[in-house]
Short mmCIF file of C-alpha atoms and ligand atoms in Angstrom, two decimals:
data_model
loop_
_atom_site.label_atom_id
_atom_site.label_comp_id
_atom_site.label_asym_id
_atom_site.label_seq_id
_atom_site.Cartn_x
_atom_site.Cartn_y
_atom_site.Cartn_z
CA MET A 11 -38.37 -17.43 247.17
CA ASP A 12 -35.33 -18.43 249.04
CA ILE A 13 -36.39 -18.44 252.74
CA SER A 14 -32.77 -18.26 254.17
CA VAL A 15 -32.18 -14.80 252.54
CA THR A 16 -35.31 -13.01 253.64
CA ASP A 17 -33.70 -11.55 256.69
CA LYS A 18 -32.88 -9.00 253.91
CA LEU A 19 -36.53 -7.68 254.22
CA LEU A 20 -37.69 -5.54 256.99
CA GLY A 21 -41.41 -5.23 257.55
CA VAL A 22 -42.81 -1.77 258.36
CA PHE A 23 -46.56 -1.46 259.47
CA GLY A 24 -47.74 1.90 260.50
CA GLY A 25 -51.07 2.81 261.93
CA THR A 26 -53.13 4.65 264.47
CA PHE A 27 -53.85 1.52 266.44
CA ASP A 28 -56.61 3.26 268.44
CA PRO A 29 -56.86 0.60 269.59
CA LEU A 30 -54.77 -2.32 268.19
CA HIS A 31 -56.96 -5.29 267.50
CA ILE A 32 -56.74 -8.87 266.27
CA GLY A 33 -57.42 -7.75 262.65
CA HIS A 34 -54.07 -5.82 262.69
CA LEU A 35 -52.08 -8.76 264.31
CA ARG A 36 -53.44 -11.67 262.57
CA THR A 37 -52.97 -10.19 259.12
CA VAL A 38 -49.63 -8.80 259.93
CA LEU A 39 -48.54 -12.35 261.09
CA ASP A 40 -49.94 -13.79 257.74
CA VAL A 41 -47.65 -11.32 255.89
CA GLN A 42 -44.54 -12.41 258.14
CA GLN A 43 -45.16 -15.89 257.44
CA ALA A 44 -45.90 -15.58 253.76
CA LEU A 45 -42.51 -13.87 253.29
CA ALA A 46 -40.47 -15.46 256.18
CA LEU A 47 -39.93 -12.10 257.50
CA GLN A 48 -37.57 -12.04 260.48
CA GLN A 49 -39.06 -8.86 261.75
CA ILE A 50 -42.08 -6.34 261.29
CA ARG A 51 -41.84 -3.09 263.05
CA MET A 52 -45.21 -1.64 264.13
CA LEU A 53 -45.25 2.11 264.37
CA PRO A 54 -48.01 4.08 266.05
CA ASN A 55 -48.45 7.47 264.52
CA TYR A 56 -48.16 10.76 266.54
CA ILE A 57 -50.40 13.06 264.58
CA PRO A 58 -51.98 10.84 261.75
CA ALA A 59 -51.80 12.71 258.39
CA HIS A 60 -54.83 11.30 256.67
CA ARG A 61 -57.51 11.13 259.50
CA GLN A 62 -59.00 12.81 262.44
CA LYS A 63 -57.32 13.06 265.85
CA PRO A 64 -57.18 9.70 267.80
CA VAL A 65 -59.21 9.23 270.89
CA LEU A 66 -56.13 8.10 272.89
CA GLU A 67 -52.89 9.89 273.29
CA ALA A 68 -49.95 8.45 271.23
CA GLN A 69 -48.20 7.18 274.24
CA GLN A 70 -51.17 5.26 275.47
CA ARG A 71 -51.60 3.66 272.01
CA TYR A 72 -47.86 2.70 271.95
CA PHE A 73 -48.09 1.32 275.62
CA LEU A 74 -50.99 -1.00 274.49
CA LEU A 75 -49.02 -2.09 271.40
CA GLN A 76 -45.83 -2.90 273.45
CA LYS A 77 -47.79 -4.74 276.17
CA ALA A 78 -49.54 -6.81 273.44
CA LEU A 79 -46.24 -7.58 271.52
CA LYS A 80 -44.31 -8.74 274.50
CA GLU A 81 -44.52 -12.45 273.73
CA THR A 82 -44.17 -12.07 270.08
CA PRO A 83 -40.56 -11.60 269.26
CA GLY A 84 -40.94 -11.09 265.43
CA LEU A 85 -43.33 -8.14 265.91
CA VAL A 86 -41.65 -5.05 267.47
CA ALA A 87 -43.30 -1.91 268.68
CA ASP A 88 -41.45 1.08 267.45
CA ASP A 89 -42.09 4.50 268.89
CA ARG A 90 -39.83 6.79 266.48
CA GLU A 91 -42.99 8.61 264.98
CA ILE A 92 -43.98 9.50 268.56
CA ARG A 93 -40.50 10.60 269.46
CA ARG A 94 -40.28 12.62 266.19
CA GLN A 95 -43.63 14.39 266.97
CA GLY A 96 -45.47 16.52 264.42
CA ILE A 97 -47.43 15.04 261.68
CA SER A 98 -46.40 11.49 261.09
CA TYR A 99 -45.54 11.25 257.30
CA MET A 100 -44.61 7.75 256.30
CA VAL A 101 -41.91 9.00 254.00
CA ASP A 102 -40.01 10.54 256.98
CA THR A 103 -40.28 7.40 258.98
CA LEU A 104 -38.98 5.25 256.00
CA ALA A 105 -36.06 7.52 255.45
CA ASP A 106 -35.17 7.23 259.19
CA LEU A 107 -35.47 3.36 259.16
CA LYS A 108 -33.28 3.27 256.08
CA GLN A 109 -30.58 5.26 257.83
CA GLN A 110 -30.80 2.88 260.72
CA PHE A 111 -31.02 -0.32 258.54
CA PRO A 112 -29.05 0.61 255.43
CA GLN A 113 -28.78 -2.92 254.12
CA LYS A 114 -32.42 -3.91 254.56
CA HIS A 115 -35.04 -3.77 251.90
CA LEU A 116 -37.95 -2.07 253.65
CA CYS A 117 -41.41 -3.54 253.00
CA LEU A 118 -44.25 -1.17 253.74
CA ILE A 119 -47.38 -3.20 254.70
CA VAL A 120 -50.80 -1.57 254.14
CA GLY A 121 -54.34 -2.63 254.29
CA GLY A 122 -56.35 -2.61 250.99
CA ASP A 123 -58.21 0.60 252.24
CA ALA A 124 -54.82 2.40 252.75
CA TYR A 125 -53.62 1.38 249.32
CA ARG A 126 -56.72 2.73 247.66
CA ASP A 127 -55.71 6.15 248.96
CA PHE A 128 -51.97 5.66 248.56
CA CYS A 129 -51.66 8.26 245.80
CA LYS A 130 -52.91 11.05 248.30
CA TRP A 131 -50.25 10.17 250.90
CA HIS A 132 -47.47 12.78 251.27
CA GLN A 133 -44.60 12.35 248.76
CA TRP A 134 -45.92 8.73 247.78
CA GLN A 135 -43.49 8.57 244.89
CA ASP A 136 -40.64 9.10 247.39
CA ILE A 137 -42.13 6.27 249.44
CA LEU A 138 -41.65 3.90 246.54
CA GLN A 139 -38.03 4.99 246.27
CA LEU A 140 -37.47 3.90 249.81
CA ALA A 141 -39.66 0.71 250.10
CA HIS A 142 -41.58 -1.92 248.57
CA LEU A 143 -45.22 -2.10 249.23
CA LEU A 144 -47.09 -5.13 250.58
CA VAL A 145 -50.91 -4.76 250.17
CA MET A 146 -53.08 -6.95 252.45
CA LYS A 147 -56.44 -7.71 250.93
CA ARG A 148 -59.01 -6.49 253.40
CA ALA A 149 -62.59 -7.67 253.90
CA GLY A 150 -65.38 -5.67 252.30
CA LEU A 151 -63.08 -3.64 250.14
CA ALA A 152 -62.90 -4.05 246.34
CA ASN A 153 -59.45 -4.82 245.39
CA GLN A 154 -59.17 -1.58 243.31
CA GLN A 155 -55.70 -1.05 241.90
CA ASN A 156 -54.64 2.59 241.34
CA LYS A 157 -53.61 2.82 237.59
CA GLU A 158 -50.67 4.98 238.50
CA LEU A 159 -49.30 2.11 240.65
CA GLN A 160 -50.44 -0.82 238.48
CA GLN A 161 -47.18 -1.17 236.54
CA ARG A 162 -45.27 -1.71 239.64
CA VAL A 163 -47.53 -4.58 240.80
CA THR A 164 -45.85 -8.00 240.63
CA THR A 165 -46.55 -11.59 241.60
CA ASP A 166 -42.86 -12.43 241.67
CA LYS A 167 -41.94 -12.26 245.43
CA ASN A 168 -38.27 -12.51 244.46
CA ARG A 169 -38.38 -8.92 243.17
CA LEU A 170 -38.50 -7.85 246.79
CA LEU A 171 -35.02 -9.27 247.13
CA SER A 172 -33.47 -8.40 243.84
CA VAL A 173 -34.34 -4.72 244.06
CA ALA A 174 -34.37 -2.49 247.11
CA ALA A 175 -37.76 -0.69 246.56
CA GLY A 176 -40.57 0.15 244.27
CA ASN A 177 -42.42 -3.14 243.77
CA ILE A 178 -45.93 -3.82 244.84
CA VAL A 179 -46.99 -7.38 246.10
CA PHE A 180 -50.61 -8.27 246.98
CA LEU A 181 -50.90 -10.78 249.77
CA ASP A 182 -53.78 -12.99 250.68
CA VAL A 183 -54.41 -12.48 254.41
CA CYS A 184 -57.06 -13.84 256.83
CA GLN A 185 -59.92 -11.71 256.34
CA LEU A 186 -61.06 -10.25 259.52
CA GLU A 187 -63.84 -7.81 259.43
CA ILE A 188 -62.56 -5.75 262.67
CA SER A 189 -61.80 -2.24 262.82
CA SER A 190 -60.72 0.20 265.68
CA THR A 191 -63.79 2.25 265.11
CA ARG A 192 -66.05 -0.87 265.77
CA ILE A 193 -63.91 -1.72 268.92
CA ARG A 194 -64.39 1.89 270.27
CA GLU A 195 -68.04 1.58 269.55
CA MET A 196 -68.51 -1.53 271.36
CA ILE A 197 -66.83 -0.39 274.47
CA ARG A 198 -68.86 2.80 274.33
CA GLN A 199 -71.88 0.49 274.45
CA LYS A 200 -70.53 -1.51 277.13
CA GLN A 201 -70.28 -4.62 275.05
CA SER A 202 -67.43 -7.13 275.47
CA VAL A 203 -64.52 -6.95 273.14
CA GLN A 204 -63.30 -10.44 274.17
CA PHE A 205 -61.61 -12.29 271.28
CA LEU A 206 -61.48 -9.23 269.11
CA VAL A 207 -58.38 -7.63 270.99
CA PRO A 208 -55.32 -9.30 272.57
CA GLU A 209 -56.40 -10.53 276.03
CA ILE A 210 -53.62 -8.96 277.74
CA ILE A 211 -54.79 -5.53 277.06
CA ARG A 212 -58.53 -5.95 277.25
CA SER A 213 -59.07 -4.58 280.61
CA ASP A 214 -56.75 -1.60 279.81
CA LEU A 215 -59.02 -0.78 276.96
CA GLN A 216 -62.15 -0.69 279.08
CA THR A 217 -60.47 1.62 281.47
CA LEU A 218 -58.87 3.96 278.87
CA TYR A 219 -61.84 4.45 276.47
CA GLU A 220 -64.55 4.44 279.25
CA GLY A 221 -62.51 6.84 281.39
P1 ATP B 315 -60.12 2.94 262.44
O1 ATP B 315 -61.30 2.00 262.36
O2 ATP B 315 -60.06 3.78 263.59
O3 ATP B 315 -60.12 3.60 261.07
P2 ATP B 315 -58.43 0.62 261.51
O4 ATP B 315 -59.10 -0.46 262.35
O5 ATP B 315 -58.54 0.77 260.10
O6 ATP B 315 -58.77 1.96 262.42
P3 ATP B 315 -55.63 1.58 261.63
O7 ATP B 315 -54.83 1.66 262.87
O8 ATP B 315 -56.17 2.84 261.07
O9 ATP B 315 -56.85 0.59 262.02
O10 ATP B 315 -54.94 0.82 260.53
C1 ATP B 315 -53.64 0.58 260.37
C2 ATP B 315 -53.39 -0.35 259.21
O11 ATP B 315 -53.97 -1.58 259.43
C3 ATP B 315 -54.05 0.16 257.85
O12 ATP B 315 -53.09 -0.12 256.84
C4 ATP B 315 -55.23 -0.67 257.81
O13 ATP B 315 -55.63 -0.94 256.43
C5 ATP B 315 -54.87 -1.89 258.44
N1 ATP B 315 -55.98 -2.77 259.05
C6 ATP B 315 -56.83 -2.34 259.92
N2 ATP B 315 -57.79 -3.29 260.28
C7 ATP B 315 -57.43 -4.27 259.45
C8 ATP B 315 -58.04 -5.62 259.23
N3 ATP B 315 -59.13 -6.07 260.09
N4 ATP B 315 -57.59 -6.49 258.16
C9 ATP B 315 -56.43 -6.06 257.56
N5 ATP B 315 -55.87 -4.81 257.62
C10 ATP B 315 -56.26 -3.98 258.66
#
């Protein structure tokens, strides 16, 4: 893959980030480095489409994300799903991004668990008209490939540049068995979450989740 032309690709990483943790950040950095992506936009959802209501408000989750990404220029906190309100469907987010960045090939980054359920996502076929899919292998999850999606899987990363959307690439990332659920649970049990979350937001988390 020709590194000099990869500013063509724009990484998109949506999540609840309730809260953001090192598992999100380290893996997304691995993706960024593997494809020499100039930028990955991280988008906290407003109302998640596929899970229960988050503990923190969207603005609080966005505040933490923004604070944690301050020193990391390639990773950008993007609040468009919060500004849009309503249920945060990724298809709408990608359509909006495509309008703002018409020349870019959007690359939607998902964890292995999210990929396993991808065919349950709202208008998932339309998502693949708007973006490529980058799947991060996640610890503890079998790398099951959905049969309907299998034909789109490629190991040729140049396909991400040659066509605008619709290919699926699996990426090896640092396997960190950390989840937001576990972080919330640890805070509830008054255990330290040091080294599991960005240090700069650690005390905010104690306050926000304990309060
Ligand atoms: P929760 O435990 O509350 O379900 P989570 O830790 O899975 O949260 P989300 O914000 O729901 O975090 O995840 C956003 C995206 O990040 C998803 O695509 C998910 O698969 C991915 N992800 C989360 N944690 C990791 C991790 N440790 N390694 C790789 N990917 C991860």
